[in-house]
PDB file of C-alpha atoms and ligand atoms in Angstrom:
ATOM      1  CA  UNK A   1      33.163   4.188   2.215  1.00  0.00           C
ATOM      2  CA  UNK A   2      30.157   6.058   3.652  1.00  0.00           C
ATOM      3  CA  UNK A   3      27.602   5.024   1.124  1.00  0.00           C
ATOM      4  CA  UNK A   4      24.530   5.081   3.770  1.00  0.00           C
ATOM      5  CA  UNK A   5      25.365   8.552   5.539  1.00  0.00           C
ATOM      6  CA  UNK A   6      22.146   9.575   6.671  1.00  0.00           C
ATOM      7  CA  UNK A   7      20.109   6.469   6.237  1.00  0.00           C
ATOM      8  CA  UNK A   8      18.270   4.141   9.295  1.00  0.00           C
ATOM      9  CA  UNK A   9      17.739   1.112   8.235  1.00  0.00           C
ATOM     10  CA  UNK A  10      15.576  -1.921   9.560  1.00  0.00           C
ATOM     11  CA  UNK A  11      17.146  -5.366   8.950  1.00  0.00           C
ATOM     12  CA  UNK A  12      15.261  -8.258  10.092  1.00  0.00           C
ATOM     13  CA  UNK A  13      16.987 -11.104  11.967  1.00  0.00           C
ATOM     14  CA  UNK A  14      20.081  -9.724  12.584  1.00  0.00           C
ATOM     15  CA  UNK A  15      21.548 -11.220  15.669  1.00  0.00           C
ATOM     16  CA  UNK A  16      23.173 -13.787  13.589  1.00  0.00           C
ATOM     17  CA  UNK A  17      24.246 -15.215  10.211  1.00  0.00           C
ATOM     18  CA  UNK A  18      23.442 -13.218   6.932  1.00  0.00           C
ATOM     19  CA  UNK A  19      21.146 -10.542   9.203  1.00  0.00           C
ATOM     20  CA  UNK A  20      24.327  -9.866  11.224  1.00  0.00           C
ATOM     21  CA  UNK A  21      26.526  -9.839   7.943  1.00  0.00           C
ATOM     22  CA  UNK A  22      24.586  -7.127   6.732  1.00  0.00           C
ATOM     23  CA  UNK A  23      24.236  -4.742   9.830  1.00  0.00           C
ATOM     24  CA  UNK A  24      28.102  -4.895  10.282  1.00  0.00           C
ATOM     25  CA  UNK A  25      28.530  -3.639   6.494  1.00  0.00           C
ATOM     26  CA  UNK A  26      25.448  -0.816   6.487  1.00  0.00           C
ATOM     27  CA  UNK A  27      27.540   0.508  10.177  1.00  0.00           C
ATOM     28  CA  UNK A  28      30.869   0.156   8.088  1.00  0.00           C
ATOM     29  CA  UNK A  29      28.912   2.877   6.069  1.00  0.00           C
ATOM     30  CA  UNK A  30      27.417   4.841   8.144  1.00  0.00           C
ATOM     31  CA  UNK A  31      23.823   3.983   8.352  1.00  0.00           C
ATOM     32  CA  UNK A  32      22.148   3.784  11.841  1.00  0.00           C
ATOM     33  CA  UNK A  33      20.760   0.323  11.837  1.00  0.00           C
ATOM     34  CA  UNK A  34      17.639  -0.800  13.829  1.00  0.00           C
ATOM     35  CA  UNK A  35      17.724  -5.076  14.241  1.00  0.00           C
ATOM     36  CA  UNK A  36      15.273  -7.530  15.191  1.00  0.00           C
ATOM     37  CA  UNK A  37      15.394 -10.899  16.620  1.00  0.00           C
ATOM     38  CA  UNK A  38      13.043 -13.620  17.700  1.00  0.00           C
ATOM     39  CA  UNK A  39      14.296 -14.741  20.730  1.00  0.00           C
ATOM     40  CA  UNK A  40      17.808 -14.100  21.076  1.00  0.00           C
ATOM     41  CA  UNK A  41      18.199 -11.040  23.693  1.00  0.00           C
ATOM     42  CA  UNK A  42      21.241 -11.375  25.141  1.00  0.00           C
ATOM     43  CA  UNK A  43      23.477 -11.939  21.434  1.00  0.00           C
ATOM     44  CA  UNK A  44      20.831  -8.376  20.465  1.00  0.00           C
ATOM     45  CA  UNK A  45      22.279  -6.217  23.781  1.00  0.00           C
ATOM     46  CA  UNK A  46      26.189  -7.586  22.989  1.00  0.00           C
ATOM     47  CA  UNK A  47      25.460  -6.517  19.352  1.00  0.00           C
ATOM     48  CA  UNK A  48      23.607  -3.063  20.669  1.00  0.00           C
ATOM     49  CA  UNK A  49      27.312  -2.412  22.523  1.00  0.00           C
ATOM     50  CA  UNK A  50      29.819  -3.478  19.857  1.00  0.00           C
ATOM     51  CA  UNK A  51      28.285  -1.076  17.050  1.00  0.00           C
ATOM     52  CA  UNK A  52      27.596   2.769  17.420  1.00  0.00           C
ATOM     53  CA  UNK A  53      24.026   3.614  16.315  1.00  0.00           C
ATOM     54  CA  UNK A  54      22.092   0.408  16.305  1.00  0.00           C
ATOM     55  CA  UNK A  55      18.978  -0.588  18.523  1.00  0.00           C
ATOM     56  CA  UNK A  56      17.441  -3.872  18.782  1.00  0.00           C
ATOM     57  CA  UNK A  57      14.274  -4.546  18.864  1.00  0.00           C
ATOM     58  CA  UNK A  58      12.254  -7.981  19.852  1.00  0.00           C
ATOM     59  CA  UNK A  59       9.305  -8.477  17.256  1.00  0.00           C
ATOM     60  CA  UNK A  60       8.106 -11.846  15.758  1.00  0.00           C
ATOM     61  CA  UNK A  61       8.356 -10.727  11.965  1.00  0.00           C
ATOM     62  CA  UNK A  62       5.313 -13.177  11.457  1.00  0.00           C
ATOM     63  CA  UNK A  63       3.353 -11.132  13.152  1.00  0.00           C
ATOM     64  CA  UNK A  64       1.408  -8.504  11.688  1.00  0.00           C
ATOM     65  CA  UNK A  65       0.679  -5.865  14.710  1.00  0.00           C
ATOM     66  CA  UNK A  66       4.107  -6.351  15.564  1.00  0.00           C
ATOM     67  CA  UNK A  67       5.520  -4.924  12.566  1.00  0.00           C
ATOM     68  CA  UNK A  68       3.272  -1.712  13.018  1.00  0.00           C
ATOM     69  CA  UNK A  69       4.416  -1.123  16.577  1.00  0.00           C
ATOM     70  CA  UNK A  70       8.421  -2.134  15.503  1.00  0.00           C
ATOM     71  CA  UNK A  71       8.016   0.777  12.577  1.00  0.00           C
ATOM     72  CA  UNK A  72       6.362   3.251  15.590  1.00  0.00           C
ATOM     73  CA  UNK A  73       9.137   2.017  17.821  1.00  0.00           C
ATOM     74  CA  UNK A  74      11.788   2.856  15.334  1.00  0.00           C
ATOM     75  CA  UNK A  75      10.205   6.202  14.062  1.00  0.00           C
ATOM     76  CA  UNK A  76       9.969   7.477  17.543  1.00  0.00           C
ATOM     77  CA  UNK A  77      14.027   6.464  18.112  1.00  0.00           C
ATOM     78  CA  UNK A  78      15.221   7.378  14.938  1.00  0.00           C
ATOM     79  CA  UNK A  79      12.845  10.070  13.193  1.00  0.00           C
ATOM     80  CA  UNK A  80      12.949   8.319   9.772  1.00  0.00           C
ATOM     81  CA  UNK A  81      13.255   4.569   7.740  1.00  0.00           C
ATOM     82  CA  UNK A  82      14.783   4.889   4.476  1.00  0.00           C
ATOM     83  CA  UNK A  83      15.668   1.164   3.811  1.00  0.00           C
ATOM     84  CA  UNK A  84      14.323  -2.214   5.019  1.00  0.00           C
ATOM     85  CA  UNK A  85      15.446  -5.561   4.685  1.00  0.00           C
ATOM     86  CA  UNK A  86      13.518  -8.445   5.449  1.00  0.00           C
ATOM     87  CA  UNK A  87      15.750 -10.797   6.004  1.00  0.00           C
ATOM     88  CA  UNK A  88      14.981 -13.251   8.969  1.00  0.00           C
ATOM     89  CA  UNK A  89      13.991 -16.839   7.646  1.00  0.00           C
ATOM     90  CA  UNK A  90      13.250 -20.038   9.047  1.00  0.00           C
ATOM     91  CA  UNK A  91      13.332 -23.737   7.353  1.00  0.00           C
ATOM     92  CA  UNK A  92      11.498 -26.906   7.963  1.00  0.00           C
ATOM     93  CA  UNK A  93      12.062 -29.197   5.672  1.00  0.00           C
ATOM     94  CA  UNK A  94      10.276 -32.645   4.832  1.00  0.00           C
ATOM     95  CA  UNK A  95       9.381 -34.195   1.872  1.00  0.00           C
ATOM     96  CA  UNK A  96       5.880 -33.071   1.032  1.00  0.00           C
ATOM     97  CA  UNK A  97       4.614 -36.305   1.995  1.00  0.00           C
ATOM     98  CA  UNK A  98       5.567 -35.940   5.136  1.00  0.00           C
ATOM     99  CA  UNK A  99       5.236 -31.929   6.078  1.00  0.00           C
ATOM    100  CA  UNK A 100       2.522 -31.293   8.279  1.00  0.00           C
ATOM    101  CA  UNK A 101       0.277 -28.153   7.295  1.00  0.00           C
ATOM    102  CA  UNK A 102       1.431 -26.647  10.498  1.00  0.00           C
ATOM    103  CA  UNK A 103       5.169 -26.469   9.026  1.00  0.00           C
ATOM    104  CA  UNK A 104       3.554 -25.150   5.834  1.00  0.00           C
ATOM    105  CA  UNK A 105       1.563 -22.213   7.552  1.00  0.00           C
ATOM    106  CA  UNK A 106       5.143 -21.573   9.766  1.00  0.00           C
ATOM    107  CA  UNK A 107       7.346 -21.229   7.000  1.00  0.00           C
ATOM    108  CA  UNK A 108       4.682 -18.744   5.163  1.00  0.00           C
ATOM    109  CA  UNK A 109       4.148 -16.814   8.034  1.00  0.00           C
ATOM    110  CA  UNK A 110       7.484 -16.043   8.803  1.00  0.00           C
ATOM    111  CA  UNK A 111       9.055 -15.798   5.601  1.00  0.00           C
ATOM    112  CA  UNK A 112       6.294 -14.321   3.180  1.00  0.00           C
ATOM    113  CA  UNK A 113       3.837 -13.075   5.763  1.00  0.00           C
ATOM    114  CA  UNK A 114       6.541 -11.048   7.478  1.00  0.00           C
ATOM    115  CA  UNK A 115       7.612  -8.671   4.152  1.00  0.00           C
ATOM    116  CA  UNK A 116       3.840  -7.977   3.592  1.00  0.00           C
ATOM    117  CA  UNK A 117       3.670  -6.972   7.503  1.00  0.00           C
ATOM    118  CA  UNK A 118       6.867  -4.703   7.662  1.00  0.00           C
ATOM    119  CA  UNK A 119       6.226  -3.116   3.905  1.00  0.00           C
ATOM    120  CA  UNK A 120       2.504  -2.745   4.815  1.00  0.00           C
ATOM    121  CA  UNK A 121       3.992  -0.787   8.306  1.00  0.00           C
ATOM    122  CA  UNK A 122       6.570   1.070   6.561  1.00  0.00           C
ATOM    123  CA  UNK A 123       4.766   2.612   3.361  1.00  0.00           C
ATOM    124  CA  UNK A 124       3.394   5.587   5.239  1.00  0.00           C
ATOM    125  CA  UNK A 125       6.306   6.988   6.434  1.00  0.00           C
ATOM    126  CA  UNK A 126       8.099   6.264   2.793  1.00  0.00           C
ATOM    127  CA  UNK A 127       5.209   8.256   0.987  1.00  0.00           C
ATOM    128  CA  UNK A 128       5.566  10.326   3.064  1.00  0.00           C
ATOM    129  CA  UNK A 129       9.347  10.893   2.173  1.00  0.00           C
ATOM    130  CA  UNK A 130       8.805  10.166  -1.019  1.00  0.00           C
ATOM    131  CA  UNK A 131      11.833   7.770  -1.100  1.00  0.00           C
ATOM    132  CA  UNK A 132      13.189   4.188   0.318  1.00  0.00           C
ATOM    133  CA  UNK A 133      14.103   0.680  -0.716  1.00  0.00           C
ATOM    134  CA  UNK A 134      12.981  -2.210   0.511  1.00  0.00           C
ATOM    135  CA  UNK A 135      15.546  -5.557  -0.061  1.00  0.00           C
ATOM    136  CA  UNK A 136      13.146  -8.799   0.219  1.00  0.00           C
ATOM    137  CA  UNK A 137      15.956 -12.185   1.120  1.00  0.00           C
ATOM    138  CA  UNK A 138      14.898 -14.399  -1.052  1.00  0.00           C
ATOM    139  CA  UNK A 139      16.961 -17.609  -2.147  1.00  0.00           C
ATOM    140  CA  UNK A 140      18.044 -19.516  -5.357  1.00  0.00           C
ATOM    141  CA  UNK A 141      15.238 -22.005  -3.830  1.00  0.00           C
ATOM    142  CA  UNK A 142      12.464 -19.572  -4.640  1.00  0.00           C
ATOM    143  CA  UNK A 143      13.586 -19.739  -8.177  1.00  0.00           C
ATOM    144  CA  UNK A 144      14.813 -23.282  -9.216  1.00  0.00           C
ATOM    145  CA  UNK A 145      12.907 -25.546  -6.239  1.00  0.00           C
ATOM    146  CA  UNK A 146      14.346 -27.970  -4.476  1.00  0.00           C
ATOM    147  CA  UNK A 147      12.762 -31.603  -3.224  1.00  0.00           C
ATOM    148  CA  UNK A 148      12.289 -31.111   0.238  1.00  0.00           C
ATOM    149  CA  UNK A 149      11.559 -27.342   0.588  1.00  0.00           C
ATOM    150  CA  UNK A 150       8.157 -26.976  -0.550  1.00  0.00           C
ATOM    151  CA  UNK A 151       7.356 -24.326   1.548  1.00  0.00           C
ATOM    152  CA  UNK A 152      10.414 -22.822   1.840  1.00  0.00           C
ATOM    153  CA  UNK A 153      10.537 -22.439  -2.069  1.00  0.00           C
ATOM    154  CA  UNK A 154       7.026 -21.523  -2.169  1.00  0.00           C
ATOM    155  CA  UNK A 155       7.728 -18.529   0.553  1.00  0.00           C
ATOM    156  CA  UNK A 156      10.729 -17.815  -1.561  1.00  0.00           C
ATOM    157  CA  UNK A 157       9.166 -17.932  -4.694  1.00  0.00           C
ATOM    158  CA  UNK A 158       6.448 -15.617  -3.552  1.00  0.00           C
ATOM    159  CA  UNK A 159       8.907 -13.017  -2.402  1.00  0.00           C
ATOM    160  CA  UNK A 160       9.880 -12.445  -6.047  1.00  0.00           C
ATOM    161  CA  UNK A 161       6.132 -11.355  -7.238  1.00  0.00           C
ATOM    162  CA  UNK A 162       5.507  -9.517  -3.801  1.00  0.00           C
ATOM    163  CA  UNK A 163       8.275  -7.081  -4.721  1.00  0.00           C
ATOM    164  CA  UNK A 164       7.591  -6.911  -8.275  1.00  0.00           C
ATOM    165  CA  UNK A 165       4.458  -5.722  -8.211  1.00  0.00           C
ATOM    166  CA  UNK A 166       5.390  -3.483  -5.043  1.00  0.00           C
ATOM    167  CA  UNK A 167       8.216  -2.447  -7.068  1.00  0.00           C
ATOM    168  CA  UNK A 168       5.410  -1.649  -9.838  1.00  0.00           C
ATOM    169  CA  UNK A 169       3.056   0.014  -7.617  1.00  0.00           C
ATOM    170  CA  UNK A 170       5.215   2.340  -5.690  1.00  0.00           C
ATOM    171  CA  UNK A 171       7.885   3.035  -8.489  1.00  0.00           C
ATOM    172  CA  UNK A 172       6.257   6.646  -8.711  1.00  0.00           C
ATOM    173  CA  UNK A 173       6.740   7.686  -5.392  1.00  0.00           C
ATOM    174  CA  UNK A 174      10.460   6.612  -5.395  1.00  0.00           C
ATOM    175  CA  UNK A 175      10.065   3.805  -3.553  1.00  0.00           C
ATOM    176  CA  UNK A 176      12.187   0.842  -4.585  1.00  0.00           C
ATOM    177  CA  UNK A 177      11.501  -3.140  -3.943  1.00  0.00           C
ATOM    178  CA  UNK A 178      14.317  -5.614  -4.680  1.00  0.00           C
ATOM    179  CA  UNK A 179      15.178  -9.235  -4.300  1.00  0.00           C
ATOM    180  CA  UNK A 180      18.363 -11.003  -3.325  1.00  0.00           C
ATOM    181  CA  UNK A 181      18.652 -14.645  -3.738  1.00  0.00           C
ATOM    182  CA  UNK A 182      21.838 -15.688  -2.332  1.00  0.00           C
ATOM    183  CA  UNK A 183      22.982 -19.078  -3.129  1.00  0.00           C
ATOM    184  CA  UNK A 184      25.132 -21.812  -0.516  1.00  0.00           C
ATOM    185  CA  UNK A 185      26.364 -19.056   1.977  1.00  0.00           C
ATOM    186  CA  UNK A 186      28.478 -20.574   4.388  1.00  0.00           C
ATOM    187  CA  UNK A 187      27.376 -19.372   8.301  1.00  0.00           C
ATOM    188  CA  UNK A 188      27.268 -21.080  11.907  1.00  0.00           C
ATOM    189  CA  UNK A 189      24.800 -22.999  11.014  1.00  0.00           C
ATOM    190  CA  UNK A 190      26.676 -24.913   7.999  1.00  0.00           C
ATOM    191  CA  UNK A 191      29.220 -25.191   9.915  1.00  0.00           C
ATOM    192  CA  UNK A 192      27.712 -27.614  11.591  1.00  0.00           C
ATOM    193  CA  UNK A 193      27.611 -29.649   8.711  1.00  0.00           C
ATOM    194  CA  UNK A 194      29.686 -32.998   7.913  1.00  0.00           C
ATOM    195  CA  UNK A 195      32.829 -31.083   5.688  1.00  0.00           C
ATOM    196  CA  UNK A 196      32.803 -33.609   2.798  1.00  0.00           C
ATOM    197  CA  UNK A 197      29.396 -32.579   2.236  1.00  0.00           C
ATOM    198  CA  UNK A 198      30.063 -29.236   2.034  1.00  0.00           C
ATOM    199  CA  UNK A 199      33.020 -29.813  -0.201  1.00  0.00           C
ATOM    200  CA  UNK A 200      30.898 -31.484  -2.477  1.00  0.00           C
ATOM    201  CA  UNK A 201      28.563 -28.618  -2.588  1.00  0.00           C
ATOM    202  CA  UNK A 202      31.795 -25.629  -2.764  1.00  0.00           C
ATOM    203  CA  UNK A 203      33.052 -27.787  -5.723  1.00  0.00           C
ATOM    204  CA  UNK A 204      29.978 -28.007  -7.472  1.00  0.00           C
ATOM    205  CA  UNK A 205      29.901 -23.935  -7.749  1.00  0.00           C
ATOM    206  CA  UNK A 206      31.391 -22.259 -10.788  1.00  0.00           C
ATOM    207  CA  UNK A 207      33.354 -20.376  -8.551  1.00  0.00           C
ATOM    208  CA  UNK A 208      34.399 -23.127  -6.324  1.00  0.00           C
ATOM    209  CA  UNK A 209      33.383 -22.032  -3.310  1.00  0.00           C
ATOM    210  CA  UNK A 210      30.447 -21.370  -0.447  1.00  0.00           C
ATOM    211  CA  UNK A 211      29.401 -17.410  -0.113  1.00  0.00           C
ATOM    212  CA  UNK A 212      30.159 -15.190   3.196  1.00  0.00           C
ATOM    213  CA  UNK A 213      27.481 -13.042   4.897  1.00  0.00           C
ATOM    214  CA  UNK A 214      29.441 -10.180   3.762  1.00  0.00           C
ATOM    215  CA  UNK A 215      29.320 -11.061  -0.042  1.00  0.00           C
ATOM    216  CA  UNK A 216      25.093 -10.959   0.117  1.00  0.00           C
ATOM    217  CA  UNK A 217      25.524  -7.650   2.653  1.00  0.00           C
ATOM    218  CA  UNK A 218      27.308  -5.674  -0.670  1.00  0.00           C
ATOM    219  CA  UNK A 219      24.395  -6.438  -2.619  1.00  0.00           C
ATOM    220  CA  UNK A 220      22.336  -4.931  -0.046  1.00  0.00           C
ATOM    221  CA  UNK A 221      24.387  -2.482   0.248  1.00  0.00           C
ATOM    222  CA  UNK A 222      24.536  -1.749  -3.832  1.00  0.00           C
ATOM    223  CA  UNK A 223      20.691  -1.783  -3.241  1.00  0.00           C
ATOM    224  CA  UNK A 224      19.971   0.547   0.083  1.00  0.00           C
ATOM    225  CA  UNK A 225      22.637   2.829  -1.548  1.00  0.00           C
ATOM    226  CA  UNK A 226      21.696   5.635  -3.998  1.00  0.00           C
ATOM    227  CA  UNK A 227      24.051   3.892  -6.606  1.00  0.00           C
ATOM    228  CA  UNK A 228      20.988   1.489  -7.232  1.00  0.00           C
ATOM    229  CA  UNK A 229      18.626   4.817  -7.513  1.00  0.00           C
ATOM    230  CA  UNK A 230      17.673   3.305 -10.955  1.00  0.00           C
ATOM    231  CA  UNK A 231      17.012  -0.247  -9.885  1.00  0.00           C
ATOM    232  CA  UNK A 232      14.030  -1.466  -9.066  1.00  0.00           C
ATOM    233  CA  UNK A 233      11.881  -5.047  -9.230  1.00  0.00           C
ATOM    234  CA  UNK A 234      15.055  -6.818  -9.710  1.00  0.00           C
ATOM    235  CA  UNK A 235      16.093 -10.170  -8.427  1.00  0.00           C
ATOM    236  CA  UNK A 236      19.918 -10.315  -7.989  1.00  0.00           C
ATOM    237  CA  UNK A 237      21.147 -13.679  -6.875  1.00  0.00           C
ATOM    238  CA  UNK A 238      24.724 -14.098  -5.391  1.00  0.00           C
ATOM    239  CA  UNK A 239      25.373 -17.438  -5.613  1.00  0.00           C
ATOM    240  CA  UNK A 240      28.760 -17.654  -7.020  1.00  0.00           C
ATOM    241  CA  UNK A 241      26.925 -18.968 -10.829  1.00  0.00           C
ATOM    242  CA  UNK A 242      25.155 -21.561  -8.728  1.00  0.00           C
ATOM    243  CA  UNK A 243      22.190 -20.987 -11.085  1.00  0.00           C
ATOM    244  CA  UNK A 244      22.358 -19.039 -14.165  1.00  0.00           C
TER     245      UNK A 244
HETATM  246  P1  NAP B   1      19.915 -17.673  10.594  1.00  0.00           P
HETATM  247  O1  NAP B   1      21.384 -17.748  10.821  1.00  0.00           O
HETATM  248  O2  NAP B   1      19.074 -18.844  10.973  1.00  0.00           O
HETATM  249  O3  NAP B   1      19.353 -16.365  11.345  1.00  0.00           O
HETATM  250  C1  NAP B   1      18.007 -16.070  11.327  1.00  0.00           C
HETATM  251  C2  NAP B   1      17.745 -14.731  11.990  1.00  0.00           C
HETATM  252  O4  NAP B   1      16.345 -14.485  11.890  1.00  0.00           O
HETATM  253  C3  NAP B   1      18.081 -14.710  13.480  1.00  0.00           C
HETATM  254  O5  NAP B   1      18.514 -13.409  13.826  1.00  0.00           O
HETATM  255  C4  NAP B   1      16.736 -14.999  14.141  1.00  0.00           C
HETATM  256  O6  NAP B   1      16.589 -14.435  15.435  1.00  0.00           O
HETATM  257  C5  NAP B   1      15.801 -14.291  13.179  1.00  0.00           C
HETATM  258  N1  NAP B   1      14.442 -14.820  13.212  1.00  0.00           N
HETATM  259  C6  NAP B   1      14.015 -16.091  13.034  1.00  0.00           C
HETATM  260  N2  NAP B   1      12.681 -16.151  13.126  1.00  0.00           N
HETATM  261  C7  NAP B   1      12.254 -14.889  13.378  1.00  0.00           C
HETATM  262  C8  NAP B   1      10.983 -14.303  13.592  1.00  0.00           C
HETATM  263  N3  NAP B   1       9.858 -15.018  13.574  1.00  0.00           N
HETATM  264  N4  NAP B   1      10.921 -12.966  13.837  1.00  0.00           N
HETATM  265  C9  NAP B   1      12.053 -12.209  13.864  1.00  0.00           C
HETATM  266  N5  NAP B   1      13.275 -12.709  13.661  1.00  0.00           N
HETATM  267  C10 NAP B   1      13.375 -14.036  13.423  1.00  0.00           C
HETATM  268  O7  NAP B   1      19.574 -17.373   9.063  1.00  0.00           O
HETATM  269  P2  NAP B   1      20.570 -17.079   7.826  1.00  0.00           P
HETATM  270  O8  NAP B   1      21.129 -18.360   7.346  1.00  0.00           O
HETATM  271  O9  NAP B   1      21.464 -15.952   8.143  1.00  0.00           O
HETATM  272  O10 NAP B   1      19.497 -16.613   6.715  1.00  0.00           O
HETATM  273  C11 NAP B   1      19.006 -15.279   6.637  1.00  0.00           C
HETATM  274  C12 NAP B   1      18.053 -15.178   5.457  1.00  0.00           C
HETATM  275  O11 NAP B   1      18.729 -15.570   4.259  1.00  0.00           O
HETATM  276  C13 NAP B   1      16.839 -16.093   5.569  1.00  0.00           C
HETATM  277  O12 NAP B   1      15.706 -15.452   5.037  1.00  0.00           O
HETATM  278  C14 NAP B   1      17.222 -17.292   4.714  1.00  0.00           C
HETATM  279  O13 NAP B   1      16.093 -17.958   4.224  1.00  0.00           O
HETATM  280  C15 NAP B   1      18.010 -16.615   3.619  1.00  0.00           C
HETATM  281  N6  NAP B   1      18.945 -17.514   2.935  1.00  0.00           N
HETATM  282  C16 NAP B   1      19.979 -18.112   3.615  1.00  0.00           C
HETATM  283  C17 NAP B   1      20.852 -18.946   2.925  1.00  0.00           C
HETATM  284  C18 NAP B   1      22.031 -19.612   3.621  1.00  0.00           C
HETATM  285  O14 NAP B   1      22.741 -20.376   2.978  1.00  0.00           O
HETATM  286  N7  NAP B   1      22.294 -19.335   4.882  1.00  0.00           N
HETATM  287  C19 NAP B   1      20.667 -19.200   1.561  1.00  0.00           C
HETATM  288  C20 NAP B   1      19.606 -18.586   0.913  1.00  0.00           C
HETATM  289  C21 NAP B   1      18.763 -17.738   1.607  1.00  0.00           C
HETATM  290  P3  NAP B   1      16.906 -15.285  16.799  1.00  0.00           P
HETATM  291  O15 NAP B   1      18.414 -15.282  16.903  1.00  0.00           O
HETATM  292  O16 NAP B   1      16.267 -14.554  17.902  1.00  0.00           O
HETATM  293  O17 NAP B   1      16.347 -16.674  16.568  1.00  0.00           O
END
């Protein structure tokens, strides 16, 4: 399927995981895809090779100049931005008790802090077009909690009212602001993880097992694509009825 011919997308954090899950799916249909990464150059020139049409760029999402330059970076290389996804995410969990304001501010900054940045950098050029959709990676954290994860639920949480009034504000100029929440999504990183553990957690999910990059990259895709052209200031979790 083509279903982004003619779209350039920016996907944040894409060198691995979820971010990486999604780029390979919006190439698969034709979009021209510029990634970031934090730190990770030499996985972001292997990934520049393997796909036709993607650039990656290093820019700390937390980091509000950045953004601005990234969206003048990415203007200048690709002439237009019709989706974003802010997708790049970091965790440090400790009981609240024990979490140190400096992994409060960290977790903000990188996960709420960074879709005001990038939406903030990229509404000009959308007004301007009078179209785009941005995709805010949210989790089923933001909406049920979890002990542990104070901030990261809190960042989560406040993803979900960032794009709903965004999706409220800009609805008139066709621009569109959703939410994914994807549930247990099995990547390297819980790989690492002792298997009965993750068993416990696969059988504990309606349908009985962990997601795959790919199955949170076709509800991006559903939502960068003009089939979602109606759909706006939605949350869609893919969590395999995790939470319902
Ligand atoms: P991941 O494997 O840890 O990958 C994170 C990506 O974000 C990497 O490309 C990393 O780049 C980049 N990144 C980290 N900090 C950054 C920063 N300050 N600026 C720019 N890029 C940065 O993460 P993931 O598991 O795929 O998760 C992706 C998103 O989905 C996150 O928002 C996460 O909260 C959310 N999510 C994940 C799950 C899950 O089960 N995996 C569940 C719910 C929600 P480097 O390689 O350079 O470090």
């Amino acid at each position: 399927m083509n279903l982004l011919e003619g779209k350039v997308a920016i996907i944040t954090g894409a060198t691995r995981g979820i971010g990486k899950g999604i780029l390979e799916t919006f190439v698969a249909n034709g979009a021209k895809v510029a990634f970031t990464y934090a730190s990770s150059a030499e996985v972001a020139k292997a990934i520049e090779k393997e796909f036709e049409g993607v650039k990656g760029y290093q820019s700390d999402a937390g980091d509000f100049d950045a953004a601005q330059e990234l969206v003048n970076q990415v203007l200048e290389d690709f002439g237009q931005i019709d989706i974003v996804i802010n997708n790049a995410g970091i965790t440090k969990d400790n009981l609240l008790m024990r979490m140190s304001h400096e992994d409060w501010q960290k977790v903000i900054q990188v996960n709420l802090d960074s879709a005001f940045n990038l939406t903030k950098a990229v509404l000009r050029p959308m007004l301007k077009q009078r179209k785009g959709s941005i995709i805010n990676m949210s989790s089923i954290v933001g909406i049920t909690g979890n002990a542990g994860q104070a901030n990261y639920a809190a960042s989560k949480a406040g993803l979900i009212g960032f794009s709903k009034s965004v999706a409220q504000e800009l609805g008139s100029r066709n621009i569109r602001c959703n939410v994914v929440a994807p549930g247990f999504i099995e990547t390297e990183m819980t790989a690492k993880l002792d298997e009965k553990v993750v068993d416990e957690w696969r059988n504990s999910i309606p349908l009985k097992r962990g997601g795959t990059p790919e199955d949170i990259a076709n509800a991006c895709l559903f939502l960068g694509s003009d089939l979602s052209s109606y759909v706006t200031g939605q949350v869609i979790s893919v969590d395999g009825g995790m939470h319902m």
